[in-house]
mmCIF file of C-alpha atoms and ligand atoms in Angstrom:
data_model
loop_
_atom_site.group_PDB
_atom_site.id
_atom_site.type_symbol
_atom_site.label_atom_id
_atom_site.label_comp_id
_atom_site.label_asym_id
_atom_site.label_seq_id
_atom_site.Cartn_x
_atom_site.Cartn_y
_atom_site.Cartn_z
ATOM 1 C CA MET T 197 87.557 94.839 83.195
ATOM 2 C CA LEU T 198 90.319 92.215 82.944
ATOM 3 C CA ILE T 199 91.853 90.849 86.065
ATOM 4 C CA THR T 200 95.078 88.824 85.969
ATOM 5 C CA LYS T 201 96.981 86.342 88.524
ATOM 6 C CA PRO T 202 99.353 84.013 89.036
ATOM 7 C CA ASP T 203 97.374 80.608 89.242
ATOM 8 C CA TYR T 204 98.581 80.093 92.705
ATOM 9 C CA PHE T 205 96.542 83.029 94.088
ATOM 10 C CA ASP T 206 93.431 81.786 95.152
ATOM 11 C CA ARG T 207 95.476 79.109 96.792
ATOM 12 C CA PHE T 208 97.248 81.267 99.590
ATOM 13 C CA GLN T 209 96.164 80.641 103.011
ATOM 14 C CA CYS T 210 97.339 82.790 106.092
ATOM 15 C CA ILE T 211 99.238 80.315 108.189
ATOM 16 C CA ALA T 212 98.614 82.796 111.486
ATOM 17 C CA GLY T 213 100.210 81.358 114.675
ATOM 18 C CA ALA T 214 102.281 78.727 112.603
ATOM 19 C CA CYS T 215 103.747 81.995 110.940
ATOM 20 C CA PRO T 216 107.996 81.909 111.490
ATOM 21 C CA ASP T 217 107.759 85.799 111.340
ATOM 22 C CA SER T 218 104.234 87.344 111.115
ATOM 23 C CA CYS T 219 102.956 91.346 109.826
ATOM 24 C CA CYS T 220 101.764 92.084 112.968
ATOM 25 C CA LYS T 221 105.453 92.452 114.100
ATOM 26 C CA GLU T 222 107.221 95.770 113.864
ATOM 27 C CA TRP T 223 105.425 97.891 111.131
ATOM 28 C CA ASP T 224 102.496 99.968 111.795
ATOM 29 C CA VAL T 225 99.133 98.945 110.687
ATOM 30 C CA GLN T 226 97.786 102.231 108.942
ATOM 31 C CA VAL T 227 93.977 101.279 109.800
ATOM 32 C CA ASP T 228 91.658 102.832 106.684
ATOM 33 C CA ASP T 229 88.214 105.193 107.948
ATOM 34 C CA VAL T 230 85.467 102.791 108.173
ATOM 35 C CA SER T 231 87.231 100.317 110.294
ATOM 36 C CA ALA T 232 88.923 103.425 112.828
ATOM 37 C CA GLU T 233 85.440 104.297 112.976
ATOM 38 C CA LEU T 234 84.249 101.015 113.932
ATOM 39 C CA TYR T 235 86.942 101.122 116.254
ATOM 40 C CA ARG T 236 87.135 103.616 117.733
ATOM 41 C CA ASN T 237 82.693 103.170 118.899
ATOM 42 C CA LEU T 238 83.370 99.380 119.771
ATOM 43 C CA PRO T 239 81.869 99.120 123.551
ATOM 44 C CA GLY T 240 83.895 96.679 126.296
ATOM 45 C CA PRO T 241 86.988 96.135 126.937
ATOM 46 C CA LEU T 242 87.902 95.749 123.032
ATOM 47 C CA GLY T 243 86.997 98.886 122.214
ATOM 48 C CA ASP T 244 88.697 100.305 125.529
ATOM 49 C CA ARG T 245 92.079 99.063 124.291
ATOM 50 C CA LEU T 246 91.709 99.981 120.348
ATOM 51 C CA ARG T 247 91.121 103.668 121.602
ATOM 52 C CA GLU T 248 94.533 103.705 123.753
ATOM 53 C CA VAL T 249 96.128 102.697 120.418
ATOM 54 C CA LEU T 250 94.772 103.696 117.956
ATOM 55 C CA CYS T 251 96.732 107.332 116.774
ATOM 56 C CA GLU T 252 97.374 109.627 114.223
ATOM 57 C CA GLU T 253 100.396 110.009 112.188
ATOM 58 C CA ASP T 254 100.698 112.147 108.856
ATOM 59 C CA GLY T 255 96.629 112.633 108.831
ATOM 60 C CA GLU T 256 96.657 108.715 108.640
ATOM 61 C CA THR T 257 95.217 106.677 111.740
ATOM 62 C CA VAL T 258 97.757 103.495 112.176
ATOM 63 C CA MET T 259 97.764 101.443 114.863
ATOM 64 C CA ALA T 260 101.001 101.152 117.475
ATOM 65 C CA ILE T 261 103.121 99.201 117.917
ATOM 66 C CA ILE T 262 104.143 98.154 121.627
ATOM 67 C CA ASP T 263 107.035 96.124 122.245
ATOM 68 C CA GLY T 264 107.918 95.659 118.791
ATOM 69 C CA ARG T 265 103.996 93.909 118.019
ATOM 70 C CA CYS T 266 101.066 94.927 116.703
ATOM 71 C CA PRO T 267 98.957 95.110 120.465
ATOM 72 C CA MET T 268 95.799 93.419 118.442
ATOM 73 C CA TRP T 269 98.483 90.504 118.411
ATOM 74 C CA ARG T 270 98.059 87.585 121.267
ATOM 75 C CA ALA T 271 100.106 84.846 122.438
ATOM 76 C CA ASP T 272 98.831 82.129 120.440
ATOM 77 C CA GLY T 273 99.988 84.211 117.377
ATOM 78 C CA LEU T 274 96.509 85.218 116.741
ATOM 79 C CA CYS T 275 94.632 88.868 115.928
ATOM 80 C CA ARG T 276 92.776 90.021 118.847
ATOM 81 C CA ILE T 277 90.094 91.662 116.397
ATOM 82 C CA GLN T 278 90.006 88.332 113.831
ATOM 83 C CA ALA T 279 89.679 86.497 117.032
ATOM 84 C CA GLU T 280 87.086 88.345 118.500
ATOM 85 C CA LEU T 281 84.821 89.918 116.175
ATOM 86 C CA GLY T 282 85.688 87.612 113.390
ATOM 87 C CA GLU T 283 87.739 88.414 109.408
ATOM 88 C CA ALA T 284 84.971 90.990 108.359
ATOM 89 C CA ALA T 285 86.220 93.314 111.232
ATOM 90 C CA LEU T 286 89.834 93.352 110.059
ATOM 91 C CA CYS T 287 90.803 96.850 108.881
ATOM 92 C CA LYS T 288 91.433 96.886 105.055
ATOM 93 C CA THR T 289 94.993 96.535 105.305
ATOM 94 C CA CYS T 290 95.502 93.142 107.010
ATOM 95 C CA ARG T 291 92.142 92.032 105.498
ATOM 96 C CA GLU T 292 94.171 91.930 102.446
ATOM 97 C CA PHE T 293 97.984 91.499 102.999
ATOM 98 C CA PRO T 294 99.528 89.760 101.397
ATOM 99 C CA ARG T 295 97.163 90.231 98.371
ATOM 100 C CA LEU T 296 98.372 93.140 96.287
ATOM 101 C CA THR T 297 96.207 94.816 93.533
ATOM 102 C CA HIS T 298 97.767 96.866 90.931
ATOM 103 C CA ASP T 299 95.031 98.778 89.242
ATOM 104 C CA TYR T 300 95.230 100.680 85.622
ATOM 105 C CA GLY T 301 91.564 101.339 85.671
ATOM 106 C CA ASP T 302 90.684 99.159 82.783
ATOM 107 C CA PHE T 303 92.424 95.965 83.871
ATOM 108 C CA LEU T 304 93.711 94.831 87.284
ATOM 109 C CA GLU T 305 97.027 92.285 88.360
ATOM 110 C CA LEU T 306 96.737 90.661 91.634
ATOM 111 C CA GLN T 307 99.918 89.390 93.314
ATOM 112 C CA LEU T 308 101.295 87.861 96.599
ATOM 113 C CA GLU T 309 103.842 90.059 98.350
ATOM 114 C CA LEU T 310 107.291 88.158 99.372
ATOM 115 C CA SER T 311 107.692 90.014 102.324
ATOM 116 C CA CYS T 312 105.110 87.275 104.070
ATOM 117 C CA PRO T 313 106.642 83.654 104.297
ATOM 118 C CA GLU T 314 103.958 81.424 103.118
ATOM 119 C CA ALA T 315 103.688 84.000 100.355
ATOM 120 C CA ALA T 316 107.497 83.869 99.794
ATOM 121 C CA LYS T 317 107.144 80.024 99.617
ATOM 122 C CA PHE T 318 104.442 80.292 96.373
ATOM 123 C CA ILE T 319 106.969 82.733 94.995
ATOM 124 C CA LEU T 320 110.243 81.500 94.978
ATOM 125 C CA SER T 321 109.059 77.704 94.374
ATOM 126 C CA GLN T 322 107.990 78.344 91.316
ATOM 127 C CA GLY T 323 109.570 78.973 87.923
ATOM 128 C CA ARG T 324 107.639 80.986 85.473
ATOM 129 C CA PRO T 325 104.649 81.624 87.182
ATOM 130 C CA THR T 326 101.366 80.639 85.574
ATOM 131 C CA MET T 327 99.443 83.868 84.989
ATOM 132 C CA VAL T 328 95.350 83.752 84.754
ATOM 133 C CA THR T 329 92.897 85.747 83.420
ATOM 134 C CA VAL T 330 89.257 86.592 84.494
ATOM 135 C CA GLU T 331 86.755 89.009 83.413
ATOM 136 C CA SER T 332 84.868 91.316 85.727
ATOM 137 C CA SER T 333 82.076 93.206 85.075
ATOM 138 C CA ILE T 334 83.373 95.981 87.312
ATOM 139 C CA GLY T 335 86.045 98.556 85.938
ATOM 140 C CA GLU T 336 86.901 102.234 84.568
ATOM 141 C CA GLU T 337 88.732 104.178 81.850
ATOM 142 C CA ALA T 338 91.870 102.968 81.219
ATOM 143 C CA GLU T 339 94.701 105.446 83.034
ATOM 144 C CA TYR T 340 97.378 105.496 81.090
ATOM 145 C CA ASP T 341 99.265 105.940 78.310
ATOM 146 C CA ALA T 342 98.341 102.997 76.045
ATOM 147 C CA GLU T 343 100.920 103.213 73.601
ATOM 148 C CA ALA T 344 103.790 103.205 76.356
ATOM 149 C CA MET T 345 101.493 100.557 78.256
ATOM 150 C CA ALA T 346 101.610 98.315 75.030
ATOM 151 C CA VAL T 347 105.683 98.510 74.978
ATOM 152 C CA LEU T 348 105.879 97.827 78.507
ATOM 153 C CA GLN T 349 103.314 94.876 78.221
ATOM 154 C CA SER T 350 105.053 93.340 75.475
ATOM 155 C CA THR T 351 109.078 93.530 76.631
ATOM 156 C CA ARG T 352 108.036 92.211 80.260
ATOM 157 C CA GLU T 353 106.998 89.762 78.727
ATOM 158 C CA GLN T 354 110.253 89.482 76.657
ATOM 159 C CA ILE T 355 112.468 90.178 80.133
ATOM 160 C CA LEU T 356 110.341 87.040 81.244
ATOM 161 C CA ASP T 357 111.773 85.135 78.634
ATOM 162 C CA LEU T 358 114.970 85.796 78.740
ATOM 163 C CA LEU T 359 115.003 84.802 82.689
ATOM 164 C CA PHE T 360 113.893 81.396 82.406
ATOM 165 C CA ASP T 361 115.495 80.933 79.351
ATOM 166 C CA ASP T 362 117.759 77.796 80.867
ATOM 167 C CA SER T 363 120.366 77.824 78.416
ATOM 168 C CA ARG T 364 121.946 80.029 80.677
ATOM 169 C CA SER T 365 123.630 80.095 84.273
ATOM 170 C CA VAL T 366 121.072 82.017 86.089
ATOM 171 C CA PRO T 367 123.646 85.085 85.884
ATOM 172 C CA GLU T 368 124.408 85.387 82.461
ATOM 173 C CA ALA T 369 120.150 85.122 82.586
ATOM 174 C CA LEU T 370 120.249 88.026 84.774
ATOM 175 C CA ALA T 371 122.695 90.106 82.996
ATOM 176 C CA ALA T 372 120.886 89.149 79.632
ATOM 177 C CA ALA T 373 118.030 90.654 81.864
ATOM 178 C CA LEU T 374 119.745 94.132 82.177
ATOM 179 C CA LEU T 375 121.228 94.459 78.804
ATOM 180 C CA TYR T 376 117.798 93.972 77.934
ATOM 181 C CA GLY T 377 116.117 96.645 79.999
ATOM 182 C CA TYR T 378 118.027 99.098 78.640
ATOM 183 C CA GLN T 379 116.867 98.589 75.008
ATOM 184 C CA ALA T 380 113.640 98.185 76.125
ATOM 185 C CA GLN T 381 114.285 101.794 77.868
ATOM 186 C CA ASN T 382 115.001 103.047 74.296
ATOM 187 C CA GLU T 383 111.786 101.001 72.587
ATOM 188 C CA LEU T 384 109.860 102.992 75.539
ATOM 189 C CA ASP T 385 111.313 106.570 74.342
ATOM 190 C CA GLY T 386 109.889 105.690 70.644
ATOM 191 C CA GLU T 387 112.592 103.648 68.921
ATOM 192 C CA GLU T 388 111.609 100.728 67.183
ATOM 193 C CA SER T 389 111.253 97.162 68.526
ATOM 194 C CA GLN T 390 113.869 95.378 67.795
ATOM 195 C CA PRO T 391 114.742 91.587 68.214
ATOM 196 C CA PHE T 392 117.595 91.456 71.291
ATOM 197 C CA ASP T 393 120.171 88.816 70.875
ATOM 198 C CA ALA T 394 121.427 88.007 74.282
ATOM 199 C CA ASP T 395 124.149 86.152 74.084
ATOM 200 C CA SER T 396 125.996 88.970 71.588
ATOM 201 C CA ALA T 397 124.868 91.500 73.978
ATOM 202 C CA ILE T 398 126.896 89.577 77.129
ATOM 203 C CA SER T 399 129.816 89.258 74.577
ATOM 204 C CA SER T 400 129.630 92.471 73.833
ATOM 205 C CA VAL T 401 130.375 93.736 77.197
ATOM 206 C CA GLN T 402 132.583 91.551 78.507
ATOM 207 C CA GLU T 403 135.369 93.547 78.347
ATOM 208 C CA PHE T 404 133.841 96.660 80.062
ATOM 209 C CA VAL T 405 132.686 94.521 83.637
ATOM 210 C CA LYS T 406 134.257 96.146 86.052
ATOM 211 C CA ASP T 407 135.543 94.053 89.446
ATOM 212 C CA SER T 408 133.477 95.218 92.208
ATOM 213 C CA ASN T 409 132.748 94.283 95.602
ATOM 214 C CA ILE T 410 129.185 93.457 97.594
ATOM 215 C CA GLU T 411 130.682 95.733 100.706
ATOM 216 C CA GLU T 412 129.872 98.995 98.202
ATOM 217 C CA ILE T 413 126.457 97.802 97.693
ATOM 218 C CA THR T 414 126.028 96.204 101.416
ATOM 219 C CA ASP T 415 127.169 100.232 102.728
ATOM 220 C CA PHE T 416 124.513 101.642 100.761
ATOM 221 C CA PHE T 417 121.943 99.291 102.089
ATOM 222 C CA LEU T 418 122.802 100.200 106.112
ATOM 223 C CA SER T 419 122.465 103.547 104.847
ATOM 224 C CA LEU T 420 118.620 103.467 104.823
ATOM 225 C CA GLU T 421 116.047 103.075 106.975
ATOM 226 C CA VAL T 422 116.720 99.629 108.300
ATOM 227 C CA LEU T 423 113.744 97.730 110.246
ATOM 228 C CA THR T 424 114.417 94.674 112.107
ATOM 229 C CA PRO T 425 118.274 93.951 113.684
ATOM 230 C CA GLU T 426 118.093 91.026 111.278
ATOM 231 C CA TRP T 427 118.909 92.606 108.449
ATOM 232 C CA SER T 428 121.289 94.661 110.035
ATOM 233 C CA THR T 429 123.321 91.756 110.904
ATOM 234 C CA LEU T 430 122.968 89.786 107.189
ATOM 235 C CA LEU T 431 124.449 93.340 105.883
ATOM 236 C CA GLN T 432 127.410 93.296 107.907
ATOM 237 C CA SER T 433 128.158 89.752 106.884
ATOM 238 C CA PRO T 434 127.583 89.069 103.576
ATOM 239 C CA SER T 435 128.162 85.519 102.717
ATOM 240 C CA PRO T 436 127.397 84.552 99.492
ATOM 241 C CA ALA T 437 124.914 81.596 98.333
ATOM 242 C CA PRO T 438 125.350 79.659 95.248
ATOM 243 C CA TRP T 439 122.647 80.917 92.211
ATOM 244 C CA THR T 440 119.705 78.879 92.092
ATOM 245 C CA ASP T 441 116.606 79.090 90.214
ATOM 246 C CA HIS T 442 115.254 80.896 93.390
ATOM 247 C CA HIS T 443 117.022 83.705 92.038
ATOM 248 C CA ARG T 444 115.010 83.638 88.475
ATOM 249 C CA ALA T 445 111.835 83.377 90.321
ATOM 250 C CA LEU T 446 112.840 86.489 92.729
ATOM 251 C CA ALA T 447 113.780 88.611 89.594
ATOM 252 C CA ALA T 448 110.191 87.536 87.927
ATOM 253 C CA TYR T 449 108.761 88.523 91.247
ATOM 254 C CA LEU T 450 110.207 91.998 90.778
ATOM 255 C CA VAL T 451 109.727 92.130 87.120
ATOM 256 C CA GLN T 452 105.667 91.188 87.607
ATOM 257 C CA ARG T 453 105.647 93.892 90.378
ATOM 258 C CA TYR T 454 107.315 97.193 89.040
ATOM 259 C CA TRP T 455 107.692 96.910 85.152
ATOM 260 C CA LEU T 456 104.197 98.435 84.529
ATOM 261 C CA GLN T 457 105.003 100.848 86.837
ATOM 262 C CA ALA T 458 106.602 103.057 83.829
ATOM 263 C CA VAL T 459 103.478 104.448 82.369
ATOM 264 C CA SER T 460 104.082 106.374 85.206
ATOM 265 C CA ASP T 461 107.384 108.299 84.736
ATOM 266 C CA TYR T 462 108.593 106.348 81.720
ATOM 267 C CA ASP T 463 111.895 105.305 84.055
ATOM 268 C CA LEU T 464 111.982 101.389 82.883
ATOM 269 C CA TYR T 465 115.375 101.302 83.241
ATOM 270 C CA CYS T 466 115.792 102.359 86.904
ATOM 271 C CA ARG T 467 113.395 99.456 87.620
ATOM 272 C CA ALA T 468 115.433 97.425 85.593
ATOM 273 C CA LYS T 469 118.385 97.817 88.130
ATOM 274 C CA PHE T 470 116.695 97.787 90.914
ATOM 275 C CA ILE T 471 115.910 94.128 89.688
ATOM 276 C CA LEU T 472 118.788 93.071 89.411
ATOM 277 C CA ILE T 473 120.358 95.017 92.677
ATOM 278 C CA ALA T 474 117.556 93.279 94.545
ATOM 279 C CA CYS T 475 119.154 89.437 93.174
ATOM 280 C CA ILE T 476 122.121 90.057 93.874
ATOM 281 C CA LEU T 477 121.909 91.504 97.015
ATOM 282 C CA VAL T 478 119.376 88.612 98.123
ATOM 283 C CA ARG T 479 122.595 85.971 96.456
ATOM 284 C CA TYR T 480 125.698 87.640 98.201
ATOM 285 C CA LEU T 481 123.800 88.276 101.427
ATOM 286 C CA GLY T 482 123.538 84.363 101.138
ATOM 287 C CA GLY T 483 121.645 82.533 104.061
ATOM 288 C CA ASP T 484 118.127 80.781 103.195
ATOM 289 C CA ILE T 485 116.773 82.639 100.161
ATOM 290 C CA PHE T 486 113.521 81.986 101.323
ATOM 291 C CA ARG T 487 114.212 84.004 104.431
ATOM 292 C CA THR T 488 116.662 86.867 102.722
ATOM 293 C CA ALA T 489 114.175 87.367 99.871
ATOM 294 C CA GLN T 490 111.456 87.671 102.458
ATOM 295 C CA LEU T 491 113.675 89.832 104.623
ATOM 296 C CA PHE T 492 114.758 92.029 101.495
ATOM 297 C CA SER T 493 110.699 92.989 100.942
ATOM 298 C CA LYS T 494 109.401 93.570 104.276
ATOM 299 C CA GLU T 495 112.977 95.934 104.410
ATOM 300 C CA ILE T 496 112.895 97.904 101.693
ATOM 301 C CA GLU T 497 109.298 97.103 99.444
ATOM 302 C CA ASN T 498 107.411 98.383 102.414
ATOM 303 C CA ASN T 499 109.070 101.113 102.464
ATOM 304 C CA ILE T 500 108.279 103.604 100.225
ATOM 305 C CA ASP T 501 111.210 106.365 101.451
ATOM 306 C CA ASN T 502 114.182 103.236 100.950
ATOM 307 C CA VAL T 503 112.525 101.979 96.962
ATOM 308 C CA GLU T 504 112.908 105.549 95.857
ATOM 309 C CA ALA T 505 115.935 105.802 97.635
ATOM 310 C CA ILE T 506 117.094 102.962 95.451
ATOM 311 C CA LEU T 507 115.216 103.901 92.422
ATOM 312 C CA ASP T 508 116.990 107.134 92.419
ATOM 313 C CA ALA T 509 120.349 105.922 93.176
ATOM 314 C CA ALA T 510 120.654 103.286 90.705
ATOM 315 C CA TYR T 511 121.676 105.877 88.426
ATOM 316 C CA SER T 512 123.397 108.515 90.653
ATOM 317 C CA HIS T 513 125.642 105.688 93.257
ATOM 318 C CA PRO T 514 129.112 104.932 92.550
ATOM 319 C CA ALA T 515 127.953 101.061 93.509
ATOM 320 C CA PHE T 516 125.132 100.813 90.861
ATOM 321 C CA THR T 517 127.510 101.411 87.546
ATOM 322 C CA ASP T 518 126.055 98.794 84.593
ATOM 323 C CA ASP T 519 129.886 98.064 84.423
ATOM 324 C CA LYS T 520 129.876 96.836 88.753
ATOM 325 C CA ILE T 521 126.994 95.726 88.648
ATOM 326 C CA LEU T 522 127.216 93.429 86.095
ATOM 327 C CA GLY T 523 130.820 92.400 86.789
ATOM 328 C CA LEU T 524 128.523 90.763 90.377
ATOM 329 C CA LEU T 525 126.822 89.068 87.530
ATOM 330 C CA LEU T 526 129.531 87.654 84.972
ATOM 331 C CA ASN T 527 132.856 88.073 86.705
HETATM 332 S S1 LIG C 1100 103.223 87.313 107.359
HETATM 333 FE FE1 LIG C 1100 101.406 85.909 106.273
HETATM 334 S S2 LIG C 1100 101.635 83.889 106.945
HETATM 335 FE FE2 LIG C 1100 102.514 85.382 108.206
HETATM 336 S S3 LIG C 1100 100.394 85.959 109.939
HETATM 337 FE FE3 LIG C 1100 100.968 87.674 107.824
HETATM 338 S S4 LIG C 1100 99.810 86.641 106.651
HETATM 339 FE FE4 LIG C 1100 99.617 85.208 107.782
#
């Protein structure tokens, strides 16, 4: 099996007590069965506390959040389980976070998740990330439509080329990426691959783009589940920041994370729109992009209901028509 990861992947280290946010805040942590059994049978005060705070939700064991924090979080920012029992005793969720594994059966892609502030520094500071591939003896059968996967892999390379083509401004590169997403969907649907001319694609839509206002988009995001007051405040008072190369890096991270997932349902264009909507939102909310993008990931990427609501709305919500999305990029 081949395992592909960004070259910075293995350099990530959790900064624990120095973290400006924390993965131990606000989220319920899902505890895997092996760890839940260990925790429930642990003797002593730590075991007593774990038995108090573990609960069942929808058939899963979760660590209840108390006063906005994981009850294992200590005042020095360290985890009580890790401090008393060592890292190996952490549940799978905490041991792996923010490392993501995209498992396609016969190949794996690894990625860091943007919702961790330390990972966000790696993700957003890069130009196009250098991917490294290593071979592993473990592996299973491919569990996907090979023809569709080949289209997705080659179109993913092309959209990354467009995003990092610095002959175009950042919003033009993003507009080109959206327009290319439409062509890539057609290829996934069986049309022959064709060269994509970004400049003529952009000039052909110039007369159709519509003025839009970001409030239509922020209102939609306010209608989703909101985790933190900070996110709600940002959505209520957007303050646009300049486009920068960090927005190209943000788009590339999202492409890397979501593009191949279209192999499951053949719906690539809604994912292309999701990626563009995310970049537009982060830019228009303003603030420090590292913090705003990290918060976007925490609020949206970590809530599957929110992700699905955006994927659905990409086709149906009046704020997300192509002419309006392009208007926010090109006008
Ligand atoms: S969010 Fe990242 S840096 Fe912060 S505590 Fe969690 S893993 Fe460590």
